[in-house]
CSV table of C-alpha atoms in Angstrom, one decimal:
chain,number,residue,atom,x,y,z
A,10,UNK,CA,-11.4,-17.5,11.0
A,11,UNK,CA,-11.3,-20.2,8.3
A,12,UNK,CA,-9.2,-19.5,5.3
A,13,UNK,CA,-10.3,-21.4,2.2
A,14,UNK,CA,-7.7,-23.2,0.2
A,15,UNK,CA,-7.9,-23.3,-3.6
A,16,UNK,CA,-6.1,-25.8,-5.8
A,17,UNK,CA,-4.8,-24.5,-9.1
A,18,UNK,CA,-3.8,-27.1,-11.8
A,19,UNK,CA,-3.0,-27.1,-15.5
A,20,UNK,CA,-5.8,-28.1,-17.9
A,21,UNK,CA,-4.9,-31.7,-18.4
A,22,UNK,CA,-8.1,-33.8,-17.9
A,23,UNK,CA,-6.4,-36.2,-15.4
A,24,UNK,CA,-5.1,-33.3,-13.2
A,25,UNK,CA,-8.5,-31.5,-13.3
A,26,UNK,CA,-10.3,-34.7,-12.5
A,27,UNK,CA,-8.0,-35.4,-9.5
A,28,UNK,CA,-8.2,-31.8,-8.2
A,29,UNK,CA,-12.0,-31.9,-8.6
A,30,UNK,CA,-12.2,-35.1,-6.5
A,31,UNK,CA,-9.9,-33.7,-3.8
A,32,UNK,CA,-11.0,-30.1,-3.6
A,33,UNK,CA,-14.4,-30.0,-5.2
A,34,UNK,CA,-15.4,-26.4,-6.2
A,35,UNK,CA,-12.1,-25.1,-4.9
A,36,UNK,CA,-10.3,-26.6,-7.8
A,37,UNK,CA,-9.4,-24.1,-10.6
A,38,UNK,CA,-7.6,-24.2,-13.9
A,39,UNK,CA,-4.4,-22.3,-14.3
A,40,UNK,CA,-5.1,-19.0,-16.1
A,41,UNK,CA,-1.6,-18.8,-17.7
A,42,UNK,CA,-2.0,-22.4,-19.1
A,43,UNK,CA,-5.4,-21.5,-20.4
A,44,UNK,CA,-3.9,-18.5,-22.3
A,45,UNK,CA,-1.4,-20.9,-23.9
A,46,UNK,CA,-4.1,-23.3,-24.9
A,47,UNK,CA,-6.0,-20.5,-26.5
A,48,UNK,CA,-2.9,-19.6,-28.5
A,49,UNK,CA,-2.4,-23.2,-29.5
A,50,UNK,CA,-6.0,-23.7,-30.5
A,51,UNK,CA,-6.1,-20.5,-32.5
A,52,UNK,CA,-3.2,-21.6,-34.7
A,53,UNK,CA,-5.2,-24.6,-36.0
A,54,UNK,CA,-7.6,-22.0,-37.6
A,55,UNK,CA,-4.7,-20.1,-39.3
A,56,UNK,CA,-2.9,-22.4,-41.8
A,57,UNK,CA,-0.7,-19.5,-42.9
A,58,UNK,CA,0.5,-18.9,-39.3
A,59,UNK,CA,1.2,-22.7,-38.8
A,60,UNK,CA,3.2,-22.8,-42.0
A,61,UNK,CA,5.2,-19.7,-41.0
A,62,UNK,CA,6.0,-21.2,-37.5
A,63,UNK,CA,7.1,-24.5,-39.0
A,64,UNK,CA,9.5,-22.7,-41.4
A,65,UNK,CA,10.8,-20.8,-38.4
A,66,UNK,CA,11.3,-24.0,-36.4
A,67,UNK,CA,13.2,-25.5,-39.3
A,68,UNK,CA,15.6,-22.6,-39.6
A,69,UNK,CA,16.3,-22.6,-35.8
A,70,UNK,CA,16.8,-26.4,-35.9
A,71,UNK,CA,19.2,-26.0,-38.8
A,72,UNK,CA,21.5,-23.7,-36.8
A,73,UNK,CA,21.1,-25.8,-33.6
A,74,UNK,CA,22.2,-29.0,-35.5
A,75,UNK,CA,25.0,-27.5,-37.6
A,76,UNK,CA,28.0,-26.0,-35.7
A,77,UNK,CA,29.5,-24.7,-39.0
A,78,UNK,CA,26.3,-22.9,-40.0
A,79,UNK,CA,26.2,-21.4,-36.5
A,80,UNK,CA,29.8,-20.2,-36.8
A,81,UNK,CA,29.0,-18.6,-40.2
A,82,UNK,CA,26.0,-16.9,-38.6
A,83,UNK,CA,28.2,-15.6,-35.8
A,84,UNK,CA,30.8,-14.3,-38.2
A,85,UNK,CA,28.1,-12.4,-40.2
A,86,UNK,CA,26.7,-10.9,-37.0
A,87,UNK,CA,30.2,-9.6,-36.2
A,88,UNK,CA,30.8,-8.2,-39.7
A,89,UNK,CA,27.3,-6.6,-39.7
A,90,UNK,CA,28.0,-5.1,-36.2
A,91,UNK,CA,24.9,-6.5,-34.6
A,92,UNK,CA,24.7,-8.3,-31.2
A,93,UNK,CA,25.7,-11.9,-31.3
A,94,UNK,CA,22.5,-13.4,-30.1
A,95,UNK,CA,21.6,-17.1,-30.1
A,96,UNK,CA,18.5,-18.4,-31.7
A,97,UNK,CA,15.8,-19.6,-29.3
A,98,UNK,CA,14.6,-23.2,-29.9
A,99,UNK,CA,10.9,-24.0,-29.6
A,100,UNK,CA,10.0,-26.2,-26.7
A,101,UNK,CA,6.4,-27.4,-26.6
A,102,UNK,CA,6.1,-27.4,-22.8
A,103,UNK,CA,7.6,-23.9,-22.4
A,104,UNK,CA,5.0,-21.1,-22.3
A,105,UNK,CA,5.3,-18.4,-25.0
A,106,UNK,CA,8.1,-20.5,-26.6
A,107,UNK,CA,7.0,-19.9,-30.2
A,108,UNK,CA,6.6,-16.2,-29.5
A,109,UNK,CA,10.2,-16.0,-28.1
A,110,UNK,CA,11.5,-18.1,-31.0
A,111,UNK,CA,9.9,-15.9,-33.6
A,112,UNK,CA,10.9,-12.7,-31.8
A,113,UNK,CA,14.6,-13.6,-31.8
A,114,UNK,CA,14.4,-14.7,-35.4
A,115,UNK,CA,13.1,-11.3,-36.5
A,116,UNK,CA,15.8,-9.6,-34.4
A,117,UNK,CA,18.4,-11.6,-36.4
A,118,UNK,CA,16.7,-11.2,-39.8
A,119,UNK,CA,19.7,-9.6,-41.5
A,120,UNK,CA,22.4,-12.1,-40.6
A,121,UNK,CA,20.1,-15.1,-41.0
A,122,UNK,CA,18.8,-14.0,-44.5
A,123,UNK,CA,22.4,-13.4,-45.6
A,124,UNK,CA,23.8,-16.7,-44.3
A,125,UNK,CA,21.0,-18.8,-45.8
A,126,UNK,CA,21.5,-17.0,-49.2
A,127,UNK,CA,25.3,-17.7,-49.2
A,128,UNK,CA,25.3,-21.3,-48.0
A,129,UNK,CA,24.1,-24.7,-49.3
A,130,UNK,CA,21.3,-26.2,-47.4
A,131,UNK,CA,17.9,-27.8,-47.7
A,132,UNK,CA,16.1,-25.3,-45.5
A,133,UNK,CA,13.3,-23.2,-47.0
A,134,UNK,CA,14.2,-19.5,-46.1
A,135,UNK,CA,11.6,-16.9,-45.1
A,136,UNK,CA,10.4,-14.7,-47.9
A,137,UNK,CA,9.8,-11.0,-47.6
A,138,UNK,CA,6.1,-11.8,-47.1
A,139,UNK,CA,7.0,-14.3,-44.4
A,140,UNK,CA,9.1,-11.7,-42.5
A,141,UNK,CA,6.3,-9.2,-42.7
A,142,UNK,CA,3.8,-11.8,-41.5
A,143,UNK,CA,6.2,-12.7,-38.6
A,144,UNK,CA,6.2,-9.1,-37.4
A,145,UNK,CA,2.4,-9.0,-37.5
A,146,UNK,CA,2.1,-12.3,-35.5
A,147,UNK,CA,4.5,-10.9,-32.9
A,148,UNK,CA,2.4,-7.8,-32.5
A,149,UNK,CA,-0.7,-9.9,-32.0
A,150,UNK,CA,1.0,-12.3,-29.5
A,151,UNK,CA,3.2,-9.9,-27.5
A,152,UNK,CA,0.5,-8.8,-25.0
A,153,UNK,CA,-0.4,-12.5,-24.4
A,154,UNK,CA,3.3,-13.3,-23.7
A,155,UNK,CA,3.5,-10.3,-21.3
A,156,UNK,CA,0.3,-11.3,-19.6
A,157,UNK,CA,1.6,-14.9,-19.2
A,158,UNK,CA,4.7,-13.5,-17.5
A,159,UNK,CA,2.8,-11.1,-15.3
A,160,UNK,CA,0.3,-13.7,-14.1
A,161,UNK,CA,3.1,-16.3,-13.5
A,162,UNK,CA,4.7,-14.2,-10.8
A,163,UNK,CA,5.3,-15.9,-7.4
A,164,UNK,CA,6.2,-12.9,-5.3
A,165,UNK,CA,2.8,-11.1,-5.5
A,166,UNK,CA,-0.9,-12.0,-5.6
A,167,UNK,CA,-2.1,-12.6,-9.1
A,168,UNK,CA,-5.8,-13.5,-8.9
A,169,UNK,CA,-6.9,-9.9,-9.0
A,170,UNK,CA,-5.0,-9.4,-12.3
A,171,UNK,CA,-7.0,-11.9,-14.3
A,172,UNK,CA,-10.1,-9.8,-15.2
A,173,UNK,CA,-8.1,-6.6,-16.0
A,174,UNK,CA,-5.7,-8.7,-18.2
A,175,UNK,CA,-8.7,-10.3,-20.0
A,176,UNK,CA,-10.2,-6.9,-20.7
A,177,UNK,CA,-6.8,-5.5,-22.0
A,178,UNK,CA,-6.3,-8.6,-24.2
A,179,UNK,CA,-9.8,-8.3,-25.6
A,180,UNK,CA,-9.3,-4.6,-26.4
A,181,UNK,CA,-6.0,-5.4,-28.0
A,182,UNK,CA,-7.3,-8.2,-30.2
A,183,UNK,CA,-10.4,-6.2,-31.3
A,184,UNK,CA,-8.0,-3.4,-32.5
A,185,UNK,CA,-5.8,-5.9,-34.4
A,186,UNK,CA,-8.8,-7.4,-36.2
A,187,UNK,CA,-9.1,-4.1,-38.1
A,188,UNK,CA,-5.7,-4.8,-39.7
A,189,UNK,CA,-6.2,-7.2,-42.7
A,190,UNK,CA,-2.9,-9.0,-42.3
A,191,UNK,CA,-3.5,-9.8,-38.7
A,192,UNK,CA,-7.3,-10.3,-38.7
A,193,UNK,CA,-7.4,-14.1,-38.9
A,194,UNK,CA,-5.1,-14.8,-36.0
A,195,UNK,CA,-6.6,-12.0,-33.9
A,196,UNK,CA,-10.2,-13.2,-34.6
A,197,UNK,CA,-9.3,-16.8,-33.7
A,198,UNK,CA,-7.5,-15.8,-30.5
A,199,UNK,CA,-10.4,-13.5,-29.4
A,200,UNK,CA,-12.9,-16.3,-30.1
A,201,UNK,CA,-10.8,-18.8,-28.1
A,202,UNK,CA,-10.5,-16.4,-25.2
A,203,UNK,CA,-14.3,-15.7,-25.2
A,204,UNK,CA,-15.0,-19.4,-25.4
A,205,UNK,CA,-12.6,-20.4,-22.6
A,206,UNK,CA,-13.3,-17.5,-20.2
A,207,UNK,CA,-17.1,-17.4,-20.4
A,208,UNK,CA,-19.6,-15.4,-22.4
A,209,UNK,CA,-17.8,-12.2,-23.1
A,210,UNK,CA,-19.9,-10.2,-25.5
A,211,UNK,CA,-18.0,-10.3,-28.8
A,212,UNK,CA,-20.0,-7.4,-30.2
A,213,UNK,CA,-18.9,-4.9,-27.6
A,214,UNK,CA,-15.8,-2.8,-27.7
A,215,UNK,CA,-15.0,-4.0,-24.1
A,216,UNK,CA,-16.3,-7.4,-22.8
A,217,UNK,CA,-18.7,-7.4,-19.9
A,218,UNK,CA,-18.3,-10.0,-17.2
A,219,UNK,CA,-20.9,-12.8,-17.3
A,220,UNK,CA,-23.0,-13.5,-14.2
A,221,UNK,CA,-23.4,-17.2,-15.1
A,222,UNK,CA,-22.9,-19.9,-12.5
A,223,UNK,CA,-19.9,-21.5,-14.2
A,224,UNK,CA,-16.5,-20.5,-15.5
A,225,UNK,CA,-14.1,-17.8,-14.6
A,226,UNK,CA,-16.5,-15.0,-13.6
A,227,UNK,CA,-18.4,-17.2,-11.1
A,228,UNK,CA,-15.0,-18.3,-9.7
A,229,UNK,CA,-14.3,-14.7,-8.7
A,230,UNK,CA,-17.8,-14.3,-7.4
A,231,UNK,CA,-17.1,-17.2,-5.1
A,232,UNK,CA,-13.8,-15.9,-3.6
A,233,UNK,CA,-14.0,-14.7,0.0
A,234,UNK,CA,-15.2,-11.1,0.2
A,235,UNK,CA,-16.2,-9.0,3.2
A,236,UNK,CA,-18.6,-7.0,1.1
A,237,UNK,CA,-20.9,-9.6,-0.4
A,238,UNK,CA,-23.4,-6.9,-1.2
A,239,UNK,CA,-21.0,-5.4,-3.7
A,240,UNK,CA,-22.4,-5.6,-7.3
A,241,UNK,CA,-20.3,-6.9,-10.2
A,242,UNK,CA,-19.3,-3.4,-11.5
A,243,UNK,CA,-17.9,-2.5,-8.1
A,244,UNK,CA,-16.2,-5.9,-7.9
A,245,UNK,CA,-14.5,-5.3,-11.3
A,246,UNK,CA,-13.5,-1.8,-10.1
A,247,UNK,CA,-11.9,-3.3,-7.1
A,248,UNK,CA,-9.8,-5.6,-9.2
A,249,UNK,CA,-8.9,-2.7,-11.5
A,250,UNK,CA,-7.5,-0.7,-8.6
A,251,UNK,CA,-4.7,-3.2,-7.7
A,252,UNK,CA,-1.1,-1.9,-7.9
A,253,UNK,CA,-0.1,-4.7,-10.2
A,254,UNK,CA,-2.9,-3.7,-12.5
A,255,UNK,CA,-1.3,-0.2,-12.8
A,256,UNK,CA,2.0,-1.9,-13.8
A,257,UNK,CA,0.2,-4.0,-16.4
A,258,UNK,CA,-1.7,-0.9,-17.8
A,259,UNK,CA,1.5,1.1,-17.9
A,260,UNK,CA,3.4,-1.7,-19.7
A,261,UNK,CA,0.6,-2.0,-22.2
A,262,UNK,CA,0.7,1.8,-22.7
A,263,UNK,CA,4.4,1.6,-23.3
A,264,UNK,CA,3.8,-1.2,-25.9
A,265,UNK,CA,1.3,0.9,-27.7
A,266,UNK,CA,3.7,3.9,-27.5
A,267,UNK,CA,6.5,2.0,-29.1
A,268,UNK,CA,4.2,1.2,-32.0
A,269,UNK,CA,3.3,4.9,-32.4
A,270,UNK,CA,-0.3,4.3,-31.1
A,271,UNK,CA,-0.1,7.2,-28.7
A,272,UNK,CA,-3.8,8.0,-28.7
A,273,UNK,CA,-4.6,4.4,-27.6
A,274,UNK,CA,-1.8,4.4,-25.0
A,275,UNK,CA,-2.8,7.7,-23.3
A,276,UNK,CA,-6.0,6.5,-21.5
A,277,UNK,CA,-4.2,3.4,-20.3
A,278,UNK,CA,-1.4,5.5,-18.9
A,279,UNK,CA,-4.0,7.9,-17.3
A,280,UNK,CA,-5.7,4.9,-15.6
A,281,UNK,CA,-2.4,3.6,-14.3
A,282,UNK,CA,-1.8,7.1,-12.9
A,283,UNK,CA,-5.2,7.2,-11.1
A,284,UNK,CA,-4.4,3.8,-9.5
A,285,UNK,CA,-1.0,4.8,-8.3
A,286,UNK,CA,-2.3,8.1,-6.9
A,287,UNK,CA,-5.1,6.2,-5.0
A,288,UNK,CA,-2.9,3.4,-3.7
A,289,UNK,CA,0.5,5.2,-3.1
A,290,UNK,CA,-0.6,8.8,-2.6
A,291,UNK,CA,-0.3,11.8,-5.0
A,292,UNK,CA,3.2,12.7,-4.0
A,293,UNK,CA,4.9,9.3,-4.4
A,294,UNK,CA,7.9,9.0,-6.7
A,295,UNK,CA,6.2,6.2,-8.7
A,296,UNK,CA,3.4,8.7,-9.4
A,297,UNK,CA,6.1,11.1,-10.8
A,298,UNK,CA,7.4,8.3,-13.0
A,299,UNK,CA,3.9,7.7,-14.3
A,300,UNK,CA,3.5,11.4,-15.0
A,301,UNK,CA,6.7,11.3,-17.0
A,302,UNK,CA,5.4,8.5,-19.1
A,303,UNK,CA,2.1,10.3,-19.6
A,304,UNK,CA,3.9,13.5,-20.6
A,305,UNK,CA,5.9,11.7,-23.2
A,306,UNK,CA,2.8,10.2,-24.8
A,307,UNK,CA,1.2,13.7,-24.9
A,308,UNK,CA,4.3,15.2,-26.3
A,309,UNK,CA,4.2,12.8,-29.2
A,310,UNK,CA,0.7,14.0,-29.9
A,311,UNK,CA,1.6,17.7,-29.7
A,312,UNK,CA,-0.3,18.4,-26.5
A,313,UNK,CA,2.3,20.7,-25.0
A,314,UNK,CA,0.1,22.4,-22.4
A,315,UNK,CA,-0.6,19.0,-20.8
A,316,UNK,CA,3.1,18.0,-21.2
A,317,UNK,CA,4.2,21.0,-19.2
A,318,UNK,CA,1.7,20.3,-16.5
A,319,UNK,CA,2.7,16.7,-16.1
A,320,UNK,CA,6.5,17.4,-16.2
A,321,UNK,CA,6.1,20.3,-13.7
A,322,UNK,CA,4.2,18.1,-11.3
A,323,UNK,CA,6.6,15.3,-11.6
A,324,UNK,CA,9.5,17.7,-11.0
A,325,UNK,CA,7.8,19.0,-7.8
A,326,UNK,CA,7.4,15.4,-6.5
A,327,UNK,CA,11.0,14.4,-7.3
A,328,UNK,CA,12.5,17.5,-5.7
A,329,UNK,CA,10.3,17.2,-2.5
A,330,UNK,CA,10.7,13.4,-2.0
A,331,UNK,CA,14.1,12.6,-3.5
A,332,UNK,CA,16.0,15.9,-3.2
A,333,UNK,CA,17.5,18.3,-5.8
A,334,UNK,CA,20.5,16.0,-6.6
A,335,UNK,CA,18.5,13.0,-7.5
A,336,UNK,CA,19.1,12.0,-11.2
A,337,UNK,CA,15.3,12.0,-11.8
A,338,UNK,CA,15.2,15.8,-11.1
A,339,UNK,CA,17.8,16.6,-13.8
A,340,UNK,CA,16.2,14.2,-16.2
A,341,UNK,CA,12.7,15.7,-15.7
A,342,UNK,CA,14.1,19.3,-16.0
A,343,UNK,CA,15.8,18.3,-19.3
A,344,UNK,CA,12.5,16.8,-20.6
A,345,UNK,CA,10.6,19.9,-19.6
A,346,UNK,CA,13.2,22.1,-21.2
A,347,UNK,CA,12.9,20.1,-24.4
A,348,UNK,CA,9.2,20.6,-24.3
A,349,UNK,CA,9.8,24.4,-24.1
A,350,UNK,CA,12.1,24.3,-27.0
A,351,UNK,CA,9.5,22.6,-29.2
A,352,UNK,CA,7.1,25.5,-28.4
A,353,UNK,CA,9.7,28.2,-29.0
A,354,UNK,CA,9.8,29.1,-25.3
A,355,UNK,CA,13.6,29.6,-25.4
A,356,UNK,CA,13.9,31.7,-22.2
A,357,UNK,CA,12.2,29.1,-20.1
A,358,UNK,CA,14.3,26.3,-21.7
A,359,UNK,CA,17.5,28.3,-21.1
A,360,UNK,CA,16.7,28.6,-17.4
A,361,UNK,CA,16.2,24.9,-16.9
A,362,UNK,CA,19.2,23.9,-18.9
A,363,UNK,CA,21.4,26.3,-16.9
A,364,UNK,CA,20.0,24.8,-13.7
A,365,UNK,CA,20.9,21.3,-14.8
A,366,UNK,CA,24.4,22.3,-15.9
A,367,UNK,CA,25.1,24.4,-12.9
A,368,UNK,CA,24.0,21.7,-10.5
A,369,UNK,CA,26.2,19.1,-12.3
A,370,UNK,CA,29.2,21.5,-12.2
A,371,UNK,CA,28.7,22.1,-8.5
A,372,UNK,CA,28.6,18.4,-7.7
A,373,UNK,CA,31.7,17.7,-9.7
A,374,UNK,CA,33.8,20.8,-9.0
A,375,UNK,CA,32.1,22.6,-6.1
A,376,UNK,CA,30.1,25.8,-5.8
A,377,UNK,CA,30.4,28.3,-8.6
A,378,UNK,CA,31.4,31.7,-7.3
A,379,UNK,CA,31.5,34.8,-9.3
A,380,UNK,CA,31.0,33.1,-12.6
A,381,UNK,CA,28.1,31.9,-14.7
A,382,UNK,CA,27.7,29.1,-17.2
A,383,UNK,CA,27.0,30.4,-20.6
A,384,UNK,CA,24.5,28.6,-22.8
A,385,UNK,CA,23.5,29.1,-26.4
A,386,UNK,CA,20.3,27.7,-27.7
A,387,UNK,CA,20.7,26.0,-31.1
């Protein structure tokens, strides 16, 4: 059996030319590097974003150069009782560097704004509008930074993650375009991705893979496959059933959940659950973990019947696979009891809370004989 060897390089013309000479059609550009180039190219179409990033770089550089300014910043962090984090400097050759720089700057907004207001310097501070824009830019770029991290892993196969990641990124950017303050950057990024990764239909809610003879999609068509008769929709389905795709979908769902976008997060979480059930089996602890996440999303939407069902099933899996003393059992019982409380099902909640407290008491002090823990619902 002959195993084909593919050569992956960055997108520099000299590297691509050398790889093409040595490996022919087995030479492929790095997907993560292509994402970074798309981000870089999109900034040129957004003067406001470029100006914001330059101001952020100047502020970070100011604290990197001045030890006195840095000490004043640390002192303010301590007085304001916030973590004493260090600013992250932009490095052109480091992927997602501007995202990480801007993220840390926003995390330290209070101390930085206070220090710049109290000291003498020639640095232009960020205005309230700048801070708001920075948060919007982070929301647009966060999934791309996460995708770059996921696709750069070296302990698991990553080629099957490319198409699902592209679909998730396209869906994310299409949703951000609806927000006026983020529309320019989101549109520029989406257009760069479509241009770089071949003929995705920009009018569709979800891009369809092209069947052209060049670019990313044809690359995946050319990979070794025992089922050559498989059509493109089945091929995509195969890629979307990879375990790492479940993790990516779950992480994206968590990201949406943190932003309060529970309706958008729910189908992603359900798809991740389907993949885990198919790959791991319906009674695997990781399936229970996914059920917990799904229950939480439904709870935030007031879908309590579904919440009960998901928590009950998760509880059954944990008890059967990990035993009654596993911390996940108590945690899930507590979550389910909280769901009962929100519905006014106080008797059901009382039973679960008593089970949790009794079990904890028995582990710590031994079996309870002739006495019962009292519990008052408040």
